[in-house]
Short mmCIF file of C-alpha atoms in Angstrom, two decimals:
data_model
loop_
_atom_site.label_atom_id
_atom_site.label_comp_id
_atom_site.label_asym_id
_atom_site.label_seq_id
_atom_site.Cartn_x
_atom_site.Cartn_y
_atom_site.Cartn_z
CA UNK A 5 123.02 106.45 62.98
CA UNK A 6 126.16 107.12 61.53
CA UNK A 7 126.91 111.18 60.13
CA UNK A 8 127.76 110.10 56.92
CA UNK A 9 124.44 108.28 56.28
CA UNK A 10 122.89 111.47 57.65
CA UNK A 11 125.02 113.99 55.61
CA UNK A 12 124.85 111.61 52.53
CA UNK A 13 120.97 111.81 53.16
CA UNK A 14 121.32 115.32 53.33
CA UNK A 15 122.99 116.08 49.74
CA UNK A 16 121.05 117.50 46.60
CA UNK A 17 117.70 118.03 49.03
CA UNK A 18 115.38 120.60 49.11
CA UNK A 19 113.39 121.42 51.95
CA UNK A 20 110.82 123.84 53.24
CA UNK A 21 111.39 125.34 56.95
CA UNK A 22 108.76 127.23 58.66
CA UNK A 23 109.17 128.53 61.59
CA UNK A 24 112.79 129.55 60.71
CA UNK A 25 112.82 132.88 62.74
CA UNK A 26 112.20 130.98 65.93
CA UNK A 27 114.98 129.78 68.02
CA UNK A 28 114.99 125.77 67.33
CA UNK A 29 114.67 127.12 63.32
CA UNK A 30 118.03 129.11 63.39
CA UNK A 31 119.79 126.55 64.68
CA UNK A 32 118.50 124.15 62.14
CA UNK A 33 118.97 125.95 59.24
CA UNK A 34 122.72 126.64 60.34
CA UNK A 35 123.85 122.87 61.27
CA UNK A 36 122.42 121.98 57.84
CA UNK A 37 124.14 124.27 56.06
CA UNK A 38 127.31 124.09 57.74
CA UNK A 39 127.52 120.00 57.96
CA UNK A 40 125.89 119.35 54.37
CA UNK A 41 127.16 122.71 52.04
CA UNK A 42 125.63 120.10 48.78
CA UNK A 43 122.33 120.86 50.17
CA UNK A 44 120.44 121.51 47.18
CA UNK A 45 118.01 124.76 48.95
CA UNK A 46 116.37 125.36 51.77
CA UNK A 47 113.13 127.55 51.54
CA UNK A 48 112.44 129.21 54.53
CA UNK A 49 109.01 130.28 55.13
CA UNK A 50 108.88 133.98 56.71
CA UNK A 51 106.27 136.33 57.94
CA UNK A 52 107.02 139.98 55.18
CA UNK A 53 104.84 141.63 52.94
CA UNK A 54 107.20 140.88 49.94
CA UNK A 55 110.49 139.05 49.04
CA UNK A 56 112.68 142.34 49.34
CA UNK A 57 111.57 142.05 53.30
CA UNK A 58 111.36 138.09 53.44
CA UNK A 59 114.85 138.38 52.26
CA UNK A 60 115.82 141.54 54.59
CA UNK A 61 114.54 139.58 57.63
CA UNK A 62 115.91 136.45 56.97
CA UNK A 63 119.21 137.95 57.10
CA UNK A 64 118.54 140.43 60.61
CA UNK A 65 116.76 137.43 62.14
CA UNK A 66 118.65 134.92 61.18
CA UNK A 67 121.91 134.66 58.94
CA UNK A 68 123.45 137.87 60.36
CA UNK A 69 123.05 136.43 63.64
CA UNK A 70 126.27 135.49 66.04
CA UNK A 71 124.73 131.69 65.61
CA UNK A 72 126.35 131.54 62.04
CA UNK A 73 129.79 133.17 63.18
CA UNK A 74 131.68 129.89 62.45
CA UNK A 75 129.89 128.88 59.15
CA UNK A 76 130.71 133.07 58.68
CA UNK A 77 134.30 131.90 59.38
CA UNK A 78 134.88 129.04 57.96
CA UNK A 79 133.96 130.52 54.32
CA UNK A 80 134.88 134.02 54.73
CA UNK A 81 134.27 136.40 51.91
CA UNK A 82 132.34 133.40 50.21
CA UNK A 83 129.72 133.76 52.83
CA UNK A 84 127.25 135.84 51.60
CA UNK A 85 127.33 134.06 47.79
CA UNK A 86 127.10 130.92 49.74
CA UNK A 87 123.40 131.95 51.28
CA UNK A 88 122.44 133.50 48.12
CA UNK A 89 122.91 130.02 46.17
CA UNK A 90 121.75 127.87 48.78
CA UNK A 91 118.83 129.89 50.84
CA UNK A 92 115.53 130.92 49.57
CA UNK A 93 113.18 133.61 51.81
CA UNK A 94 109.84 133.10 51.04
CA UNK A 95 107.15 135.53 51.97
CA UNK A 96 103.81 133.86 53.23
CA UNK A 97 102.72 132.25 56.68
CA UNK A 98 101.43 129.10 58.12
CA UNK A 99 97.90 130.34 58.23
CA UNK A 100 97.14 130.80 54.56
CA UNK A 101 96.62 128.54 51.65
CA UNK A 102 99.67 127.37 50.32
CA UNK A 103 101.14 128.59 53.08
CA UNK A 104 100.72 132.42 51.54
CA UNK A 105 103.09 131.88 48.80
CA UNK A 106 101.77 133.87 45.97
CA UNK A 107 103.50 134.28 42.63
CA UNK A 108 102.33 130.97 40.34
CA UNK A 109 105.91 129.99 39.27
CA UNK A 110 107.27 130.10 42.34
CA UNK A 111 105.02 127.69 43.71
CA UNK A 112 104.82 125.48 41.16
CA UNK A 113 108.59 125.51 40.76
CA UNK A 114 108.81 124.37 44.99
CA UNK A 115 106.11 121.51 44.35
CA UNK A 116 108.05 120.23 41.86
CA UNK A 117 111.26 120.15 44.44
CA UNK A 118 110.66 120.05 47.91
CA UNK A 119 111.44 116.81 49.00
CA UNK A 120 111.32 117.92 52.94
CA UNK A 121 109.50 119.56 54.95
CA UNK A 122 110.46 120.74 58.41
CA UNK A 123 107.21 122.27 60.71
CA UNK A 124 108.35 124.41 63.72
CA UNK A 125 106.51 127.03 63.32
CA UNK A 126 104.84 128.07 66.52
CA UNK A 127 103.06 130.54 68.69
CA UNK A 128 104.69 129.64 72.32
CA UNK A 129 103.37 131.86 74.96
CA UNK A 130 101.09 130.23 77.03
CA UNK A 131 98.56 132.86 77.36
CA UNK A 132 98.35 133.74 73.42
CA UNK A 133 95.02 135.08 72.14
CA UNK A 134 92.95 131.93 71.28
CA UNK A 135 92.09 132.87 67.67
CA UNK A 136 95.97 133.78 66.69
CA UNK A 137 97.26 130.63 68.68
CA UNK A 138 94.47 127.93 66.77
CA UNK A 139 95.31 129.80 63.64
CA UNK A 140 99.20 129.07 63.90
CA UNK A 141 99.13 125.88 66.45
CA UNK A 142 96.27 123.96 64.72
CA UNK A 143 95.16 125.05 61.66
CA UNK A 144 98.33 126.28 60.57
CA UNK A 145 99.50 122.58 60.37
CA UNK A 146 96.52 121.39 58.56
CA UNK A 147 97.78 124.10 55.97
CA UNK A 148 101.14 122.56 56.10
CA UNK A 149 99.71 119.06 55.27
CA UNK A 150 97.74 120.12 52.59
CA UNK A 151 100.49 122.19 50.81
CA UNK A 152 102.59 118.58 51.79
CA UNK A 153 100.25 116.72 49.48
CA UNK A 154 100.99 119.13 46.76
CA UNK A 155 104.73 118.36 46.67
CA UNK A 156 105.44 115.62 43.90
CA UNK A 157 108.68 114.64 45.23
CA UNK A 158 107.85 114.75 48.95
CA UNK A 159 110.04 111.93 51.30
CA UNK A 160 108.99 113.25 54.59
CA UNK A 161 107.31 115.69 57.00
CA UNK A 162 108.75 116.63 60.39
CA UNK A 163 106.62 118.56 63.07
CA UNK A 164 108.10 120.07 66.05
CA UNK A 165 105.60 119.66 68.85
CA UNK A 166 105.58 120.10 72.99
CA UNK A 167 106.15 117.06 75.60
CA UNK A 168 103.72 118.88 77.61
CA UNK A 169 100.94 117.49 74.97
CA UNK A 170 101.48 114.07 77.07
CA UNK A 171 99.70 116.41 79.78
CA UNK A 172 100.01 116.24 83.49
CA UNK A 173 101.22 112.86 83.69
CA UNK A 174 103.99 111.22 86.20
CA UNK A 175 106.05 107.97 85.17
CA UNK A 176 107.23 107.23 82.19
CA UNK A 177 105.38 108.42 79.24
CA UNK A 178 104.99 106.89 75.93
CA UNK A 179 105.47 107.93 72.83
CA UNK A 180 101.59 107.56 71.39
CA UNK A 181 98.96 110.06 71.46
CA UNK A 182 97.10 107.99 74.25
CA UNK A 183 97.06 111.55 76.20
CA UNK A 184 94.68 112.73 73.66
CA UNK A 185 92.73 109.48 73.03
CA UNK A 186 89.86 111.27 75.49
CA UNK A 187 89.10 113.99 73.14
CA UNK A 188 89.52 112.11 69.92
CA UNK A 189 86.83 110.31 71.63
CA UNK A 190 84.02 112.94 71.94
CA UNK A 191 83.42 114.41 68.51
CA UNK A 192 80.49 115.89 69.92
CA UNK A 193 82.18 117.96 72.31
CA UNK A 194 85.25 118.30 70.50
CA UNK A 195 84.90 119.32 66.84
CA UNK A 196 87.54 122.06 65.82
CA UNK A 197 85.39 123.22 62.25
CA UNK A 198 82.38 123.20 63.71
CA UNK A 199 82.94 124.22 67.43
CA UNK A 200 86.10 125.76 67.88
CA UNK A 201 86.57 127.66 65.40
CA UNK A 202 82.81 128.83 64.74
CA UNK A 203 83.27 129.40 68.86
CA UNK A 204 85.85 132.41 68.33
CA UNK A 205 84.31 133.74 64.49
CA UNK A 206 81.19 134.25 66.83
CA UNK A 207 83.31 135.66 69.75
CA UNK A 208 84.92 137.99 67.59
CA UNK A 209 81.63 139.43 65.84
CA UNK A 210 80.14 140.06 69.16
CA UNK A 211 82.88 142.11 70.21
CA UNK A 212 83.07 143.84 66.91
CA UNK A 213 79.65 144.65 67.20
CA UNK A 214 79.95 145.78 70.74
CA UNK A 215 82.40 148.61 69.19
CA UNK A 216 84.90 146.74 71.52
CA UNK A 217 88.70 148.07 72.01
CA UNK A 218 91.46 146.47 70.71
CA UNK A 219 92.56 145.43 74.30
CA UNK A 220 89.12 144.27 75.11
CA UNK A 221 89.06 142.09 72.24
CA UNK A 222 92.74 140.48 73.01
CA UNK A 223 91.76 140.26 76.82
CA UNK A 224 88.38 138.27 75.86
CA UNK A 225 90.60 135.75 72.90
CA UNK A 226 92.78 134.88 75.76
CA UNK A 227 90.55 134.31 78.45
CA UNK A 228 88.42 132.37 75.94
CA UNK A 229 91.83 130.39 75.32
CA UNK A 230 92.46 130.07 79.14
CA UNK A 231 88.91 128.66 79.49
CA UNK A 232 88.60 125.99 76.87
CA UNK A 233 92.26 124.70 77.88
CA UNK A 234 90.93 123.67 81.18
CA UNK A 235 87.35 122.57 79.88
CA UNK A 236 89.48 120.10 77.87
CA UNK A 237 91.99 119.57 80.66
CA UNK A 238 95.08 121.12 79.36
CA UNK A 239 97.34 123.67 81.27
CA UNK A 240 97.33 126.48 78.98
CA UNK A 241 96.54 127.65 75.35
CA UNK A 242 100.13 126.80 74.04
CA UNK A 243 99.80 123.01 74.90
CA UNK A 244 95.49 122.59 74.36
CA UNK A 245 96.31 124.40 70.10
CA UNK A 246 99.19 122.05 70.10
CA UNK A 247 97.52 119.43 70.97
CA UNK A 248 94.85 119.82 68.72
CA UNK A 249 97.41 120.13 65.55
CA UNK A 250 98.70 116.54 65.92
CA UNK A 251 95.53 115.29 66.20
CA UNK A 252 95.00 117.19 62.66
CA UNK A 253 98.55 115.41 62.17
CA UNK A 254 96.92 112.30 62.58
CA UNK A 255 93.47 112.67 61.18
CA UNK A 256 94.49 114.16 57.88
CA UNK A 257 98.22 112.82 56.91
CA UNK A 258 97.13 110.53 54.48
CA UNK A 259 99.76 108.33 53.18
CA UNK A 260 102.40 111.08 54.05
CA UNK A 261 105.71 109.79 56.17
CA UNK A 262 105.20 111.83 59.30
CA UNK A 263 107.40 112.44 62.33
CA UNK A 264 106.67 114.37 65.32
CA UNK A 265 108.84 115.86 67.48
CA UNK A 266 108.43 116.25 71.03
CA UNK A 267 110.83 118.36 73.14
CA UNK A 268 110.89 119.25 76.68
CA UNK A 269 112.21 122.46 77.53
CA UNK A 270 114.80 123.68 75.15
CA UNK A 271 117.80 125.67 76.58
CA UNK A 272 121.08 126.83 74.93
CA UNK A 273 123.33 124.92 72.69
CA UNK A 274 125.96 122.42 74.35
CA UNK A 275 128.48 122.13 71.54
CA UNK A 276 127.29 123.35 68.19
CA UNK A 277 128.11 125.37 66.53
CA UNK A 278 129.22 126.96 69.82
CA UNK A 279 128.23 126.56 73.45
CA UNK A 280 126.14 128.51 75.18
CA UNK A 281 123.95 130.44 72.39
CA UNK A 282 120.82 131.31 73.24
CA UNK A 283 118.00 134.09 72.42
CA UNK A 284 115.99 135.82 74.87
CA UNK A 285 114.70 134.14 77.89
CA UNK A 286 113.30 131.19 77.60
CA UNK A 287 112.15 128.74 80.15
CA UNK A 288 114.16 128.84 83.02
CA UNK A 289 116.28 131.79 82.20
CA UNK A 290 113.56 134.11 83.95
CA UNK A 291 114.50 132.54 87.30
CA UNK A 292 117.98 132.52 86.95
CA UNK A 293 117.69 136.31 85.97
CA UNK A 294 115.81 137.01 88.55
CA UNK A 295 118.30 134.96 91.13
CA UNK A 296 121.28 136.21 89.59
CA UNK A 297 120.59 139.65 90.37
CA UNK A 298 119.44 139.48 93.60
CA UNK A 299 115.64 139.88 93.32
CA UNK A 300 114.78 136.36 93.97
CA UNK A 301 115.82 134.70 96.91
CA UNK A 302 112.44 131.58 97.06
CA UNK A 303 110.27 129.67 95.31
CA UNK A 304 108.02 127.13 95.94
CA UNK A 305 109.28 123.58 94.84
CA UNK A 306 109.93 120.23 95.75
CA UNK A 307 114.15 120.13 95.95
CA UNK A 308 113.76 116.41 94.50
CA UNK A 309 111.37 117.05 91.62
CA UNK A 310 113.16 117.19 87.90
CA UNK A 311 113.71 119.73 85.82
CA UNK A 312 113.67 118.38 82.24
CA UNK A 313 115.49 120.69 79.83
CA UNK A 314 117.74 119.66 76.90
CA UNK A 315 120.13 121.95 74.58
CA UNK A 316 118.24 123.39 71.24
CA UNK A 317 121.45 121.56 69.08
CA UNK A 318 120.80 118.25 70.62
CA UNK A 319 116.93 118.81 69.52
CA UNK A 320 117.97 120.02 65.92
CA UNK A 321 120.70 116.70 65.89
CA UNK A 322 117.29 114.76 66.68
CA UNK A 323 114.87 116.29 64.16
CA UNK A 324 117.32 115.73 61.50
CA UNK A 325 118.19 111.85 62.59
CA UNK A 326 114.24 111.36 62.35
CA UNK A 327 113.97 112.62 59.17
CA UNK A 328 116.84 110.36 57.31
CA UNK A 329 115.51 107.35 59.72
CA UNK A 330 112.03 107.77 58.27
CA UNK A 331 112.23 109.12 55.11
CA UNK A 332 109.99 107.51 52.61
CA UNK A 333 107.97 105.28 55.26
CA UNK A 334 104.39 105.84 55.29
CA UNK A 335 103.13 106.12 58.67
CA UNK A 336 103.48 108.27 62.18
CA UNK A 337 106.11 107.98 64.36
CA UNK A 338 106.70 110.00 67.95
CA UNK A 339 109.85 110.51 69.58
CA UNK A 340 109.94 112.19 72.76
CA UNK A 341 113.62 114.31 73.15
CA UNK A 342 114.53 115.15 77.18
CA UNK A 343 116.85 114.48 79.64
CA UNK A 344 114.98 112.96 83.03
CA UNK A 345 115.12 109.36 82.09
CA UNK A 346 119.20 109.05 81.45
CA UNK A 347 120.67 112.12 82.71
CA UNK A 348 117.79 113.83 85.49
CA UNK A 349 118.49 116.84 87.22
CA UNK A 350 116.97 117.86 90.34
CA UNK A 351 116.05 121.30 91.03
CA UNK A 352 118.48 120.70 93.84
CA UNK A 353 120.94 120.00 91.92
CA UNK A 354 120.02 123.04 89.68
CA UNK A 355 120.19 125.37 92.82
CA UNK A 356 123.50 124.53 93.49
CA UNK A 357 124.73 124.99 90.11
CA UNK A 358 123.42 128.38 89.93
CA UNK A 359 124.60 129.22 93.41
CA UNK A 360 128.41 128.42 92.02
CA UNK A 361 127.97 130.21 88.86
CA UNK A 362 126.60 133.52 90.31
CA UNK A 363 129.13 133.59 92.85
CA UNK A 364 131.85 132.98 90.67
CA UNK A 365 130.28 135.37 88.24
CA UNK A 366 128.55 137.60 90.17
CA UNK A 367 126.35 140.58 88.23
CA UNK A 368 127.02 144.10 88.92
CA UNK A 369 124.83 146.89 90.00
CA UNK A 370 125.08 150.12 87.96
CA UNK A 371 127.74 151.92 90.45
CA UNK A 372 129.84 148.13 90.11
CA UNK A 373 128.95 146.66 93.10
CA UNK A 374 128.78 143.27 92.70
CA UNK A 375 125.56 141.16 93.66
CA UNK A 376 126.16 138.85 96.56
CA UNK A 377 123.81 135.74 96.09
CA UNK A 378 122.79 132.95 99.07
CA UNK A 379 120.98 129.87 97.86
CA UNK A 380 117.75 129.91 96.26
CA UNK A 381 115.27 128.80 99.62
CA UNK A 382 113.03 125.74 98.29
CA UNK A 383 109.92 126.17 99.84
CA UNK A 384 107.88 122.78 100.32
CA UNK A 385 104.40 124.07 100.56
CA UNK A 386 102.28 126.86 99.20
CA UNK A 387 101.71 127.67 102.55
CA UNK A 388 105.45 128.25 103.03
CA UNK A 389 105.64 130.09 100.47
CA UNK A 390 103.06 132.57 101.09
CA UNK A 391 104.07 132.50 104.71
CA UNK A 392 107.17 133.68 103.16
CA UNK A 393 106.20 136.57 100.64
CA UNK A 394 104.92 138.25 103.36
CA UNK A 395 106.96 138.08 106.43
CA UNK A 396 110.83 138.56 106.46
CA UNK A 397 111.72 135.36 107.97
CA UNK A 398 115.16 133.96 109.48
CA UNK A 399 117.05 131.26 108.01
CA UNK A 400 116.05 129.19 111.08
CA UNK A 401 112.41 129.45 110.50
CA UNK A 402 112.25 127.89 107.34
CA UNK A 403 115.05 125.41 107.86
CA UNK A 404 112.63 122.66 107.96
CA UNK A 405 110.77 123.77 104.96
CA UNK A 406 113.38 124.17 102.27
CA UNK A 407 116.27 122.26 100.52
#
């Protein structure tokens, strides 16, 4: 699609971000702002007790961050005017009515404007209390669709989901909701109103009346998380809450134009605004840490098997495509955003890289010593591995058992 049909699309809008503290969110909000400045407002939803500290976090979290340096640039002393005119920081949260937003006019004023709205907000750790992850993941988007349905001049909703709701699957994957087809199935077994979330309101009471600890109570929500996951056949909490909110997505939409988004995992930026910006460690980044300062030297994995990641501004560039492309068309579309199919890259391939970069640019040790790095050993087999964690063995040893 051409960027003038985008940015065209793009002036005079208003639309409603949640999720705008969260790292795909910051770098949406600042490629919109910095390619279409005729943006009409963007609302961003924010976790704060008030405006004053919707308004004082939006700009620690995410205007005053180094992502905005070249929109910060580019119109100088204007800057700060510019976000004032053109940003909005809304106190409320995903998992209220209305999405928590409070004073009458104010709501009434966004339903009368908000012609997009753009869902990423997400709880992402894997291993996230059960109650706080359905209440963000799942019913939080039901929320989000019922507050859409409020908006008189709505043209289009766009959720940010997980390819890992496509489960443990190997080929190539459609973009459908076939993975989830076995649960929509069972209604009996699989009721979120009436099972899930009566499971952990009854959970929760029994540990309140138990007297339980705070860490009791967050030890039993995820291991209640961990075990419904697999009783439904999902890896982890994250993915099984996920699922379950585009299955809301799909139940409930109505006559709403919905896209859903469906990234793999999502790294730094490639170009824009600038490459290489990232925020805390995400994905991979806890490996390459770990091997860039010496303190992991294997791992078990096939040397041939793909490692799927693509750059956060490539996902934003995508989430805003789909939402000119299907503005205004009733229905559900999918689109799955990753790199295997035209560009793969083998963890092999990945070891090497990082091999180059941290001997090129090797970290230092406290005294300045820098950290002298061999290539990461691919272990084959679990039994490698383990075979490995415990005994110091030679480079000859494992030769035929690694990359």
């Amino acid at each position: 699609m051409e960027l003038e049909s985008i940015l065209g699309y793009l002036k005079n809008k208003t639309i409603l971000i949640t999720g705008a503290t969260g790292f795909v969110g910051k770098v949406l909000v600042e490629k919109i702002l910095r390619v279409q400045p005729d943006v009409k407002r963007l609302y961003l939803l924010l976790r704060a007790s008030d405006a004053n500290s919707a308004t004082q976090r939006m700009h620690n979290e995410i205007t005053g961050k180094e992502l905005f340096r070249v929109l910060r640039e580019k119109l100088g002393a204007d800057f700060d005017s510019f976000i004032l005119e053109k940003v909005v920081a809304l106190s409320g949260d995903v998992i209220f009515q209305d999405l928590g937003v409070k004073p009458v006019k104010l709501k009434e004023e966004m339903c009368n404007e908000v012609q997009i709205i753009l869902n990423s907000a997400a709880i992402t750790k894997f291993d996230e209390r059960y109650d706080v992850a359905l209440d963000v993941n799942t019913f939080g988007v039901l929320n989000m669709l019922d507050y859409a349905k409020k908006c008189l001049k709505l043209e289009m909703v766009v959720h940010v989901s997980t390819a890992y709701v496509c489960g443990e699957r190997a080929g190539l994957i459609l973009e459908d909701s076939s993975s989830m087809d076995e649960m929509a199935k069972k209604p009996s077994k699989f009721d979120l109103k009436s099972q899930e979330k009566k499971m952990v309101e009854s959970k929760l009471k029994e540990l309140q009346a138990q007297n339980a600890s705070e860490e009791v109570i967050t030890s039993a929500m995820k291991d209640l998380g961990t075990a419904r996951s697999k009783l439904y056949g999902w890896p982890n909490t994250y993915v099984l809450t996920k699922v379950m909110g585009e299955m809301y997505l799909g139940h409930a939409k109505g006559n709403l134009s919905v896209a859903i988004i469906r990234p793999t995992m999502i790294t730094s930026t490639y170009k824009e605004p600038f490459s290489g910006w990232i925020e805390g460690f995400r994905t991979y980044d806890t490996l390459i840490g770990g091997y860039w300062k010496g303190k992991l030297t294997g791992i078990p994995v096939d040397p041939m098997s793909v490692v799927d990641m693509i750059p956060v501004d490539m996902v934003v560039n995508s989430i805003i495509t789909a939402m000119v492309v299907n503005a205004n068309k009733s229905g559900k579309i999918i689109y799955h955003l990753g790199t295997s199919l035209r560009n793969p890259l083998t963890f092999s391939d990945f070891n090497n890289f990082m091999f180059q970069y941290c001997t090129k640019n090797p970290w230092l040790n406290n005294d300045g010593s820098p950290v002298k790095v061999g290539k990461l050993k691919m272990l084959r087999s679990m039994d490698t591995f383990h075979l490995y964690m415990q005994i110091p063995l030679q480079e000859s040893q494992i030769s035929e058992t690694v990359g």
